[in-house]
mmCIF file of C-alpha atoms in Angstrom:
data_model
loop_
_atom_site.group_PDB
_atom_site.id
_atom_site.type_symbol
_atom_site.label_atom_id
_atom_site.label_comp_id
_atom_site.label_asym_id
_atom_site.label_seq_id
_atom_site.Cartn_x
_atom_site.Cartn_y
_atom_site.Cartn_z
ATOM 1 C CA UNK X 1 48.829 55.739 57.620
ATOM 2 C CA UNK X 2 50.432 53.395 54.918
ATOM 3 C CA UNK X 3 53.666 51.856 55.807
ATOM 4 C CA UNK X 4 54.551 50.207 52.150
ATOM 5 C CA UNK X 5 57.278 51.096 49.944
ATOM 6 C CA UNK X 6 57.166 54.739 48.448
ATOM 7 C CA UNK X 7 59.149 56.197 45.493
ATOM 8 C CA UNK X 8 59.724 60.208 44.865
ATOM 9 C CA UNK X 9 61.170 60.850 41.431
ATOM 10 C CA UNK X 10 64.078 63.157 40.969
ATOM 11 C CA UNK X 11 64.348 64.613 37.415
ATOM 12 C CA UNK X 12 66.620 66.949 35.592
ATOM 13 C CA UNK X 13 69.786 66.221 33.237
ATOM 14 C CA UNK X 14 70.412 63.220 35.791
ATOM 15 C CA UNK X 15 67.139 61.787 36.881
ATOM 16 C CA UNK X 16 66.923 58.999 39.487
ATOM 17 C CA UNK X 17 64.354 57.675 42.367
ATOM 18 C CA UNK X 18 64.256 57.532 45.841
ATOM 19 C CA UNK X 19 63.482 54.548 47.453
ATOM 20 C CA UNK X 20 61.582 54.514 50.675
ATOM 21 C CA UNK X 21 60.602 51.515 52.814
ATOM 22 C CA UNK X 22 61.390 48.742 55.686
ATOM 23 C CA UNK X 23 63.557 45.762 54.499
ATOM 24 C CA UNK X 24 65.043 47.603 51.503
ATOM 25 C CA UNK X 25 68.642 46.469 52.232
ATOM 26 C CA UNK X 26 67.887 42.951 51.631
ATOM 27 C CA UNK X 27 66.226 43.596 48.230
ATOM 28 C CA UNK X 28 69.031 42.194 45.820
ATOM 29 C CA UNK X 29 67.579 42.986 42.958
ATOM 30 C CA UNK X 30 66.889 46.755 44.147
ATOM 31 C CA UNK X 31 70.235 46.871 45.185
ATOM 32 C CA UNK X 32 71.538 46.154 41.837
ATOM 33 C CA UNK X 33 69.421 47.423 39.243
ATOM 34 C CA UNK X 34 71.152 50.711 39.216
ATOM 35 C CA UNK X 35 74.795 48.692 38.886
ATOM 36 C CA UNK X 36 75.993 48.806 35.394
ATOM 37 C CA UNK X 37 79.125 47.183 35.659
ATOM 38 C CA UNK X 38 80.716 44.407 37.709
ATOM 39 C CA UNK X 39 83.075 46.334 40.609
ATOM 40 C CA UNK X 40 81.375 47.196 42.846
ATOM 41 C CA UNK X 41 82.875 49.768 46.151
ATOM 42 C CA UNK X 42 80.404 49.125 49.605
ATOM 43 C CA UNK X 43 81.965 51.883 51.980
ATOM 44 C CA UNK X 44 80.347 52.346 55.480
ATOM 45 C CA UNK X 45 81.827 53.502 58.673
ATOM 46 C CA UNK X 46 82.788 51.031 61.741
ATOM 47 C CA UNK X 47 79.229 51.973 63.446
ATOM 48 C CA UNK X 48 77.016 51.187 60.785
ATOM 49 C CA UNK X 49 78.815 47.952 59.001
ATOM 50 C CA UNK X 50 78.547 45.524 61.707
ATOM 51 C CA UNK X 51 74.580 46.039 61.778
ATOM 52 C CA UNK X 52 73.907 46.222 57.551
ATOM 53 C CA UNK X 53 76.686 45.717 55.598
ATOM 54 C CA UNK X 54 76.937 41.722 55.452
ATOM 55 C CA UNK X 55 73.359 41.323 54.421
ATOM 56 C CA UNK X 56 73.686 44.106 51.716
ATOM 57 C CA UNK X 57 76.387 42.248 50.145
ATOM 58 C CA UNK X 58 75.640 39.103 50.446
ATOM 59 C CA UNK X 59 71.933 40.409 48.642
ATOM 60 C CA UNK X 60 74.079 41.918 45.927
ATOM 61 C CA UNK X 61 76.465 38.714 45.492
ATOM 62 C CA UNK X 62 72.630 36.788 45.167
ATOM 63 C CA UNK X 63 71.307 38.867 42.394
ATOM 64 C CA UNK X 64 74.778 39.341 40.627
ATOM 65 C CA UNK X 65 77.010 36.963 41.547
ATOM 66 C CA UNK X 66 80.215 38.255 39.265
ATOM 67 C CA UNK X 67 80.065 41.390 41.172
ATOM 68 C CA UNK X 68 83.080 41.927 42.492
ATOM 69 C CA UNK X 69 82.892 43.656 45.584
ATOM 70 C CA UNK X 70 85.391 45.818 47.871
ATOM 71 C CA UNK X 71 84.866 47.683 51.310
ATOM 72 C CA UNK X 72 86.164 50.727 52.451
ATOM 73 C CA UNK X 73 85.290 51.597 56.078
ATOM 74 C CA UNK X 74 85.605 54.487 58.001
ATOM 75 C CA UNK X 75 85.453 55.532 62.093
ATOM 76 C CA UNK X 76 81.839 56.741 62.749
ATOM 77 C CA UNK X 77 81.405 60.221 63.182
ATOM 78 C CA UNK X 78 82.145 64.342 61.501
ATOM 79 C CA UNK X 79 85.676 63.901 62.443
ATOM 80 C CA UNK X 80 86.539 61.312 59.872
ATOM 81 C CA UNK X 81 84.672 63.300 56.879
ATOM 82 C CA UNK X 82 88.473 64.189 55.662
ATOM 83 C CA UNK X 83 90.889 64.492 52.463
ATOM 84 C CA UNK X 84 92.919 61.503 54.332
ATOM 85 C CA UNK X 85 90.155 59.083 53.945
ATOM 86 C CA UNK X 86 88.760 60.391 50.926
ATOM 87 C CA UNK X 87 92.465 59.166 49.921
ATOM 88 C CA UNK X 88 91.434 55.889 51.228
ATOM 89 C CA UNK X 89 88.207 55.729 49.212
ATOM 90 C CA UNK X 90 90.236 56.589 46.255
ATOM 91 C CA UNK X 91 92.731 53.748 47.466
ATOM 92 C CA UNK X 92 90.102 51.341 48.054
ATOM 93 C CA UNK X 93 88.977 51.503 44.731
ATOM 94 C CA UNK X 94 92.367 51.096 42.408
ATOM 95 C CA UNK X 95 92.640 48.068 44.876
ATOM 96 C CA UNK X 96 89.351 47.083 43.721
ATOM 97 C CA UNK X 97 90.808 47.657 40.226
ATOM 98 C CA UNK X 98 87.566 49.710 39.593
ATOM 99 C CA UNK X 99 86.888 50.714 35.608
ATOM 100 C CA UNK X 100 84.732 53.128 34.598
ATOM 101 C CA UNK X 101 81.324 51.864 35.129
ATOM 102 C CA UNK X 102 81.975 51.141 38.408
ATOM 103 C CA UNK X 103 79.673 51.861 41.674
ATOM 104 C CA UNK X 104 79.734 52.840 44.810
ATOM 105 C CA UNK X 105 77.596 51.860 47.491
ATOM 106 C CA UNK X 106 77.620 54.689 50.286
ATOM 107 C CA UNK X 107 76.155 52.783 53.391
ATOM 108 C CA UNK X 108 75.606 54.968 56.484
ATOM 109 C CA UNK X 109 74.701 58.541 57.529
ATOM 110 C CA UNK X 110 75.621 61.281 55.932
ATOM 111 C CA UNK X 111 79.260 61.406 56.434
ATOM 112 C CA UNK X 112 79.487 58.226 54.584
ATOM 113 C CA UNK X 113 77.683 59.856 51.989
ATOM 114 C CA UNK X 114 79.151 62.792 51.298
ATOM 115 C CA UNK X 115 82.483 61.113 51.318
ATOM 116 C CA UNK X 116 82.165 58.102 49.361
ATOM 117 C CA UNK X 117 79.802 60.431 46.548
ATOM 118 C CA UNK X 118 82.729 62.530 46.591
ATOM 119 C CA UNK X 119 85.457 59.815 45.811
ATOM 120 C CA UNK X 120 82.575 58.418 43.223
ATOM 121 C CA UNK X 121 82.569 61.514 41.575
ATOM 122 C CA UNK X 122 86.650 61.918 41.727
ATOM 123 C CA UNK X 123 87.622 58.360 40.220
ATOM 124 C CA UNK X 124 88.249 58.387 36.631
ATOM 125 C CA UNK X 125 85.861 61.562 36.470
ATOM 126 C CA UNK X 126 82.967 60.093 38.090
ATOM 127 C CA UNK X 127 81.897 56.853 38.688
ATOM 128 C CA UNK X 128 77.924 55.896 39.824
ATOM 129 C CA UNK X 129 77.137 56.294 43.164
ATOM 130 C CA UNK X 130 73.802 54.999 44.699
ATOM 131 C CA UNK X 131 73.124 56.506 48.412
ATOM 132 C CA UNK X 132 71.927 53.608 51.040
ATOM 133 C CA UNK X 133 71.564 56.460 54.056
ATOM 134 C CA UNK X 134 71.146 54.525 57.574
ATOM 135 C CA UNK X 135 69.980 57.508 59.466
ATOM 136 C CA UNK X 136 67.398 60.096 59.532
ATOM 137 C CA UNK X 137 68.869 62.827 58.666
ATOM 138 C CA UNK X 138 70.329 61.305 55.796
ATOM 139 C CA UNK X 139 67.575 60.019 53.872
ATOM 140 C CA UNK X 140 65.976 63.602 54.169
ATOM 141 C CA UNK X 141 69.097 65.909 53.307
ATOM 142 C CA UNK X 142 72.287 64.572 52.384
ATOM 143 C CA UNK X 143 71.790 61.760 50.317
ATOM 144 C CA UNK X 144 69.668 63.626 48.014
ATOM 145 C CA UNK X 145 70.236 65.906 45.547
ATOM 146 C CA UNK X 146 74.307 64.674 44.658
ATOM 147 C CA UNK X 147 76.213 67.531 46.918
ATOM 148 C CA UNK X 148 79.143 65.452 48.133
ATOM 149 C CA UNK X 149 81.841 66.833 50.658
ATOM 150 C CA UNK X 150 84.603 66.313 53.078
ATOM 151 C CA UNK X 151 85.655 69.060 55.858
ATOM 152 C CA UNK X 152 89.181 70.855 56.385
ATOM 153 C CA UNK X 153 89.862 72.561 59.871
ATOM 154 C CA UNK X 154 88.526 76.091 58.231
ATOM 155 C CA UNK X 155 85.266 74.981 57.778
ATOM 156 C CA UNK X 156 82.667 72.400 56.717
ATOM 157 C CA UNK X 157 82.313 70.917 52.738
ATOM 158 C CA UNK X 158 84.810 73.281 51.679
ATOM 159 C CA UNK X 159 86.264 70.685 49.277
ATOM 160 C CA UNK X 160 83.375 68.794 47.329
ATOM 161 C CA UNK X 161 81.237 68.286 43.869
ATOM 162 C CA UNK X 162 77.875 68.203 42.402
ATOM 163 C CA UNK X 163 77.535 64.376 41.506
ATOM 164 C CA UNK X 164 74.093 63.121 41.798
ATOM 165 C CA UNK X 165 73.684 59.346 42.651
ATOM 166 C CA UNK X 166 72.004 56.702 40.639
ATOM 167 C CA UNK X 167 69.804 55.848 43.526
ATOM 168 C CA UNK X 168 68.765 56.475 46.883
ATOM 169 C CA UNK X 169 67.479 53.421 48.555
ATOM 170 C CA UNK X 170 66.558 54.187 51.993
ATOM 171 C CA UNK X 171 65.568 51.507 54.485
ATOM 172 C CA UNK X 172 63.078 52.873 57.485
ATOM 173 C CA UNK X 173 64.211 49.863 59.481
ATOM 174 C CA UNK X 174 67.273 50.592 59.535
ATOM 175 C CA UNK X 175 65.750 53.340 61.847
ATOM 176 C CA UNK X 176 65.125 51.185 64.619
ATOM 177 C CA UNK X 177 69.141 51.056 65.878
ATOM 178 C CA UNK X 178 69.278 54.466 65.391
ATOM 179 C CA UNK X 179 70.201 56.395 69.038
ATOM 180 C CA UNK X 180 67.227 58.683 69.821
ATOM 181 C CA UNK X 181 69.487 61.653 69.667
ATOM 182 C CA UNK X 182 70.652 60.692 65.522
ATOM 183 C CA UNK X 183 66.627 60.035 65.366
ATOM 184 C CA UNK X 184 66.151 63.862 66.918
ATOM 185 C CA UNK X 185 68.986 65.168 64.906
ATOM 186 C CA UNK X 186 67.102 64.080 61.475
ATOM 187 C CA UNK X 187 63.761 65.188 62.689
ATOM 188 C CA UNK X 188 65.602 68.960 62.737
ATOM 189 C CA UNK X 189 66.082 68.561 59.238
ATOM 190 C CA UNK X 190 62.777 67.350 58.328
ATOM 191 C CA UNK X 191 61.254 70.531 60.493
ATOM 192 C CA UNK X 192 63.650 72.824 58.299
ATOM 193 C CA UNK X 193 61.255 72.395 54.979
ATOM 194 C CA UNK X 194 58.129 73.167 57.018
ATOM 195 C CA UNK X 195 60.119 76.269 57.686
ATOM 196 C CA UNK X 196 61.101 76.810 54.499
ATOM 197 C CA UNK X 197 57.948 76.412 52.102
ATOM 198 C CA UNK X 198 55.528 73.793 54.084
ATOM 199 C CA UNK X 199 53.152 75.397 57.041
ATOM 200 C CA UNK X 200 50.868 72.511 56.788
ATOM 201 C CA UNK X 201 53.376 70.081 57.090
ATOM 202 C CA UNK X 202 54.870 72.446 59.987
ATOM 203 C CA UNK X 203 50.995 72.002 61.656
ATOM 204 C CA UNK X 204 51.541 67.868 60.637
ATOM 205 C CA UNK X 205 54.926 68.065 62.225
ATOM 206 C CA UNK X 206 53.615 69.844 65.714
ATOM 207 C CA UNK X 207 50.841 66.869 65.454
ATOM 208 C CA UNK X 208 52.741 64.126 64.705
ATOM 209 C CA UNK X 209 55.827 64.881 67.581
ATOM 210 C CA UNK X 210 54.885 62.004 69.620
ATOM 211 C CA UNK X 211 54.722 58.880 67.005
ATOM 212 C CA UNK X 212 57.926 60.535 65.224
ATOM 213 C CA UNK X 213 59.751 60.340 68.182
ATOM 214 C CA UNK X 214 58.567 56.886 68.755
ATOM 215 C CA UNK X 215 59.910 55.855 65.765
ATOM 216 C CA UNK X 216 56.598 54.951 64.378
ATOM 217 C CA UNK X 217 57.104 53.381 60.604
ATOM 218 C CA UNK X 218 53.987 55.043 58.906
ATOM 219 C CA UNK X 219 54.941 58.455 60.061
ATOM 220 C CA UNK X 220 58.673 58.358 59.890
ATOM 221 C CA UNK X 221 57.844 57.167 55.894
ATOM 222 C CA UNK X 222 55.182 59.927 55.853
ATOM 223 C CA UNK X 223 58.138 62.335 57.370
ATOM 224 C CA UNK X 224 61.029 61.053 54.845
ATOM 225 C CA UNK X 225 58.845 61.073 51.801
ATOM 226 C CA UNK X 226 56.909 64.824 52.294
ATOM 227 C CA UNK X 227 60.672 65.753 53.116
ATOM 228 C CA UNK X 228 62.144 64.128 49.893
ATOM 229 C CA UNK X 229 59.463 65.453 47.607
ATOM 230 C CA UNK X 230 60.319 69.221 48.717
ATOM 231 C CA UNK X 231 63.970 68.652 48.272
ATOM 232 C CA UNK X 232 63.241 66.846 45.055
ATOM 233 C CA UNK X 233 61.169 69.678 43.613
ATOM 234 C CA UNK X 234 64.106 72.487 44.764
ATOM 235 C CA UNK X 235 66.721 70.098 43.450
ATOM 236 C CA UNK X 236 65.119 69.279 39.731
ATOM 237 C CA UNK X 237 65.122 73.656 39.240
ATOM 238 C CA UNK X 238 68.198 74.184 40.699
ATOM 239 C CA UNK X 239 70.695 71.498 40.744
ATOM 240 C CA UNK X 240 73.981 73.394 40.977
ATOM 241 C CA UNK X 241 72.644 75.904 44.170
ATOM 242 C CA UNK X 242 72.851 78.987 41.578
ATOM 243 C CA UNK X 243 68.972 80.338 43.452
ATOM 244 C CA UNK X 244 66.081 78.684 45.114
ATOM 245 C CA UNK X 245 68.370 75.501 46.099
ATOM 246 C CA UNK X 246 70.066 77.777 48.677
ATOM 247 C CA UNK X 247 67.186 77.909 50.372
ATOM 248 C CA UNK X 248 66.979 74.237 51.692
ATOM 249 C CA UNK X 249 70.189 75.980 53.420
ATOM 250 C CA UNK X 250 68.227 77.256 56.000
ATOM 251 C CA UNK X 251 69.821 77.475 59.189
ATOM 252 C CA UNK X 252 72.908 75.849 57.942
ATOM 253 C CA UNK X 253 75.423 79.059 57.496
ATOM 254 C CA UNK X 254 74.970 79.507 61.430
ATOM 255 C CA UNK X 255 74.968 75.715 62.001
ATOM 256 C CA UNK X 256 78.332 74.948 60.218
ATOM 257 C CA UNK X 257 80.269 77.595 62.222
ATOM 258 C CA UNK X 258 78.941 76.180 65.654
ATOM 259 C CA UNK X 259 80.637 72.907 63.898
ATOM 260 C CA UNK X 260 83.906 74.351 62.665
ATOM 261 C CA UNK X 261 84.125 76.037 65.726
ATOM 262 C CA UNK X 262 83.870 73.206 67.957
ATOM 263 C CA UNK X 263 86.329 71.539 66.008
ATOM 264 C CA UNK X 264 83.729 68.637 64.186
ATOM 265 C CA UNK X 265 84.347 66.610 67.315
ATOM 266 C CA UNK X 266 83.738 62.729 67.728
ATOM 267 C CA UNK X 267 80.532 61.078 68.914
ATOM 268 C CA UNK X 268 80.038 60.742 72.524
ATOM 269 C CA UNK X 269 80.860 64.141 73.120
ATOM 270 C CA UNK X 270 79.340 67.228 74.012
ATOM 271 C CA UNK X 271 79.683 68.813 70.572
ATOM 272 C CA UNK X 272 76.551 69.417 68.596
ATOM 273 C CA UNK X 273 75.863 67.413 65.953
ATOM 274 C CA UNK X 274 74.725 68.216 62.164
ATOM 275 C CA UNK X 275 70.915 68.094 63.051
ATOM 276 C CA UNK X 276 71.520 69.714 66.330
ATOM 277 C CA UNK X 277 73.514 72.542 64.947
ATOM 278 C CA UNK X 278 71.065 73.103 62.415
ATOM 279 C CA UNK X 279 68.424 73.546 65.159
ATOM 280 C CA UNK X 280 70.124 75.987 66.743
ATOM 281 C CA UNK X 281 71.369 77.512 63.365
ATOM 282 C CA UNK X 282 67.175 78.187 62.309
ATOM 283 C CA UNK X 283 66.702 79.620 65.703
ATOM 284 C CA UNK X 284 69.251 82.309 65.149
ATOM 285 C CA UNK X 285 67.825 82.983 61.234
ATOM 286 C CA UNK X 286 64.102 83.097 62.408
ATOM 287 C CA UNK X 287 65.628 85.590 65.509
ATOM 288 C CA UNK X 288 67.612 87.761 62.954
ATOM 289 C CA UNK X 289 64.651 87.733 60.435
ATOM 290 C CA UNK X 290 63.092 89.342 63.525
ATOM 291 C CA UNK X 291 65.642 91.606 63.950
ATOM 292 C CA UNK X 292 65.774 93.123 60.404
ATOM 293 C CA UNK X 293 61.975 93.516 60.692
ATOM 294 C CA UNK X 294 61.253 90.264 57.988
ATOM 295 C CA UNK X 295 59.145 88.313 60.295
ATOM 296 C CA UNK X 296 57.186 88.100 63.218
ATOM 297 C CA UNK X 297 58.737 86.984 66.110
ATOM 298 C CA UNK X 298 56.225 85.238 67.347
ATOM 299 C CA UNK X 299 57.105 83.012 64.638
ATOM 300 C CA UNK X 300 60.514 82.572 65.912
ATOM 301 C CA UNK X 301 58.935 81.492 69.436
ATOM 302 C CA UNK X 302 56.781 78.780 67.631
ATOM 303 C CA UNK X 303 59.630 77.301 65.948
ATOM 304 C CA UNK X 304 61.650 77.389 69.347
ATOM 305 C CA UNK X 305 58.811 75.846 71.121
ATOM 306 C CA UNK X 306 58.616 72.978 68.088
ATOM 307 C CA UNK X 307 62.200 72.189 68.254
ATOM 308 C CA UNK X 308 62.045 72.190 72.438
ATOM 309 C CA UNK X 309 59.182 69.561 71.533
ATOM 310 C CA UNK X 310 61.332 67.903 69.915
ATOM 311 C CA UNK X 311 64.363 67.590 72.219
ATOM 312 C CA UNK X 312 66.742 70.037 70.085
ATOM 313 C CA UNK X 313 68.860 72.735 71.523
ATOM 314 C CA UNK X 314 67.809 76.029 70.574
ATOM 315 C CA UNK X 315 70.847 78.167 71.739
ATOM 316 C CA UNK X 316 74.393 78.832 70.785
ATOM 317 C CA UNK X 317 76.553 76.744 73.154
ATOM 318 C CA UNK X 318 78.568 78.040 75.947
ATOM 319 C CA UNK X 319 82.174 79.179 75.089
ATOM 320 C CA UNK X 320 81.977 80.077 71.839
ATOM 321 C CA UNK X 321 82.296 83.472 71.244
ATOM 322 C CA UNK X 322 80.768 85.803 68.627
ATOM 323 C CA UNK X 323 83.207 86.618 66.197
ATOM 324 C CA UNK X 324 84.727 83.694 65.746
ATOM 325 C CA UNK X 325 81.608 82.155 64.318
ATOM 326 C CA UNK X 326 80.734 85.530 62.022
ATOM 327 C CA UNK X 327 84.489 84.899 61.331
ATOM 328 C CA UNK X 328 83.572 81.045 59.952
ATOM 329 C CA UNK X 329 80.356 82.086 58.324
ATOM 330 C CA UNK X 330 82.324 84.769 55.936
ATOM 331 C CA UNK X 331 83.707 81.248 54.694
ATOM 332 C CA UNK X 332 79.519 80.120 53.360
ATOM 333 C CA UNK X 333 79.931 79.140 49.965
ATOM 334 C CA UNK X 334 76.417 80.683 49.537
ATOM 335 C CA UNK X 335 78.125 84.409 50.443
ATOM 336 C CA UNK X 336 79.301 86.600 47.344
ATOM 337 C CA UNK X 337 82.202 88.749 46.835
ATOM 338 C CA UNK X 338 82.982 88.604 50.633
ATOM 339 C CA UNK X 339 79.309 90.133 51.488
ATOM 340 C CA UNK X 340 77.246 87.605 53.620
ATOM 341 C CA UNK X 341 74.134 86.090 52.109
ATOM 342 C CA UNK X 342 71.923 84.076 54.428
ATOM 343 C CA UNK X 343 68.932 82.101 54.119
ATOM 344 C CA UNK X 344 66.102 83.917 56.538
ATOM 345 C CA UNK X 345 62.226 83.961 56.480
ATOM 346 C CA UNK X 346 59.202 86.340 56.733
ATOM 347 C CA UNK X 347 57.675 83.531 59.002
ATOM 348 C CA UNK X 348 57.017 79.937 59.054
ATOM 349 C CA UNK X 349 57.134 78.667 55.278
ATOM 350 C CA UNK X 350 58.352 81.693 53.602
ATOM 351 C CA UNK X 351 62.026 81.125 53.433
ATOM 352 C CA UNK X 352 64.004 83.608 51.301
ATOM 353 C CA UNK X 353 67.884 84.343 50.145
ATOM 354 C CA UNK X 354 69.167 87.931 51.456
ATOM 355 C CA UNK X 355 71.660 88.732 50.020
ATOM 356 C CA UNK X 356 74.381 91.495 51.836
ATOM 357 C CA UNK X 357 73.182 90.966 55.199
ATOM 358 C CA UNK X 358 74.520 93.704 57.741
ATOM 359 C CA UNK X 359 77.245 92.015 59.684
ATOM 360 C CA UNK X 360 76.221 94.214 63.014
ATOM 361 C CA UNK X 361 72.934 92.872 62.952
ATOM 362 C CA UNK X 362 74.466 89.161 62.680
ATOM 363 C CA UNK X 363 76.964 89.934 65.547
ATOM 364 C CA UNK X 364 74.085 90.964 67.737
ATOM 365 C CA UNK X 365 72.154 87.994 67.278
ATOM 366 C CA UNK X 366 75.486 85.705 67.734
ATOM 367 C CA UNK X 367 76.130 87.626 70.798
ATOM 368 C CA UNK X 368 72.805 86.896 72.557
ATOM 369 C CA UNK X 369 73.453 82.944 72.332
#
């Protein structure tokens, strides 16, 4: 396979590319040919800055050199995806004495992401971002497709906006410091849109385990690009999640009440994170698509046996209990007029929105871990 530089284009009202390759970070000139003015906001998180965010600037500073350029960085980790520091962002930027064509550079996972999108699109009414994701599971969900976000206690991106970035530039080296589990935790994501609409790439994915989880370039680029292009497609119909965008969802209603419940906790802990909970959350769709008679559940065995392969957990973890969780999901922004609507299958690459799902049947499932 090819390791060079790929691009996937992004149309719609507010078109942009994606950027995939090693060594992008230190391409000034890629850096700063979505930049239309001279301020210029680099936020990152303490985790991620000490690696990257030196040698982005100082690439920016060499292809522009009026730029002038701020920081704004956060503690690594869910827990800091808040109002408070999206207050920070915001204060980061009138320090900057950002004007209206301003950017901001979100460097980092996806927390960095969704919150520095989300104080792009928030200062003076939206402001360019361009996404630089660091991790995995970033540059093949969050940073694409301009849903930006920060958490409150009841539940996860509850307070957000549609603002889609300039640019996604995403470096595959910056791969190589990322912890195998953040490497794992991605690789969920990328096995979600085999689920959804991709059995071939679900085949290329059981394949392929052994060099993705080595970290090898060519297929990780393979992995991000196949991944991009399905989101891309979704996106370009549907950019405001009004139909078939829901379905990229998949696994995610279940996923984001394991994290509210467990309180978005900080790294290090034994707290699920995104990826993981998504894992977990596609188990319990595939095993309730079973359930209501959509699928096979033989189908639901392959996909546990995949993500197993893979190192992801496939069941609810212990001490959470039942109806709290049904109790978070009746907060899904995807539900309507207080009636659950879930994203479940009738088998591997036939995802599908059902709407009105029977809570009982739900409960069940949640109640069998």
């Amino acid at each position: 396979m090819n390791a060079s530089p790929r691009t996937v284009a992004v149309g719609g009202d507010h078109p942009y590319t994606i950027h995939i390759g090693p060594g992008l970070l230190e391409l000034g000139e890629l850096l700063a040919a979505p930049v239309r003015g001279r301020h210029v906001l680099l936020a990152s998180d303490d985790t991620v800055a000490p690696l990257y965010l030196a040698r982005v600037r100082a690439a920016l500073q060499a292809a522009r050199p009026e730029l002038k350029i701020g920081e704004y960085i956060i503690p690594a980790g869910e827990a800091s995806k808040t109002l408070d520091n999206f207050g920070g962002a915001i204060a980061a930027l009138a320090t900057l004495g950002a004007t209206r064509d301003a950017c901001v550079l979100a460097l980092g996972g996806g927390v960095v992401g969704d919150l520095a999108g989300f104080a792009a699109a928030c200062w003076m009414r939206g402001v360019d971002c361009v996404q630089l994701p660091t991790t995995l599971l970033a540059m093949v969900d969050s940073s694409v497709g301009g849903k930006t976000a920060v958490d409150i206690a009841q539940g996860k991106n509850l307070v957000g906006a549609f603002h889609p970035p300039r640019a996604v530039i995403a470096d595959t080296a910056a791969l190589r410091t990322l912890p195998p589990r953040e490497l794992r935790a991605g690789l969920a994501e990328v096995i979600k849109y085999g689920c959804i609409r991709d059995p071939l790439f679900f085949q290329w994915l059981q394949a392929e385990r052994s060099a993705l989880l080595a970290g090898d370039d060519a297929a990780l680029a393979q992995a991000i690009a196949r991944s991009c292009e399905h989101k891309a497609e979704i996106v370009e119909r549907d950019p405001l999640e009004k139909g078939e965008r829901a379905l990229l969802n998949l696994g995610h209603t279940f996923g984001h009440a394991i994290e509210t419940a467990q309180g978005y906790g900080a790294p290090g802990n034994d707290n699920l994170n995104h990826g993981e909970a998504v894992a977990v959350g596609m188990v319990l769709a595939a095993r309730l698509s079973a359930a209501l008679g959509m699928a096979p559940s033989s189908d639901t065995d392959t996909l546990r046996a995949l993500l197993e392969a893979y190192g992801l957990p496939v069941r609810i973890p212990a001490g959470l209990e039942p109806d709290a969780l049904l109790a978070h999901m009746r907060l899904d922004k995807k539900n309507i007029a207080g009636r659950l609507r879930l994203v479940l299958w009738r088998g591997i690459g036939k995802a599908e929105v059902v709407p009105d799902v029977d809570e009982a049947a739900v409960l069940a499932v949640l109640a069998e871990g």
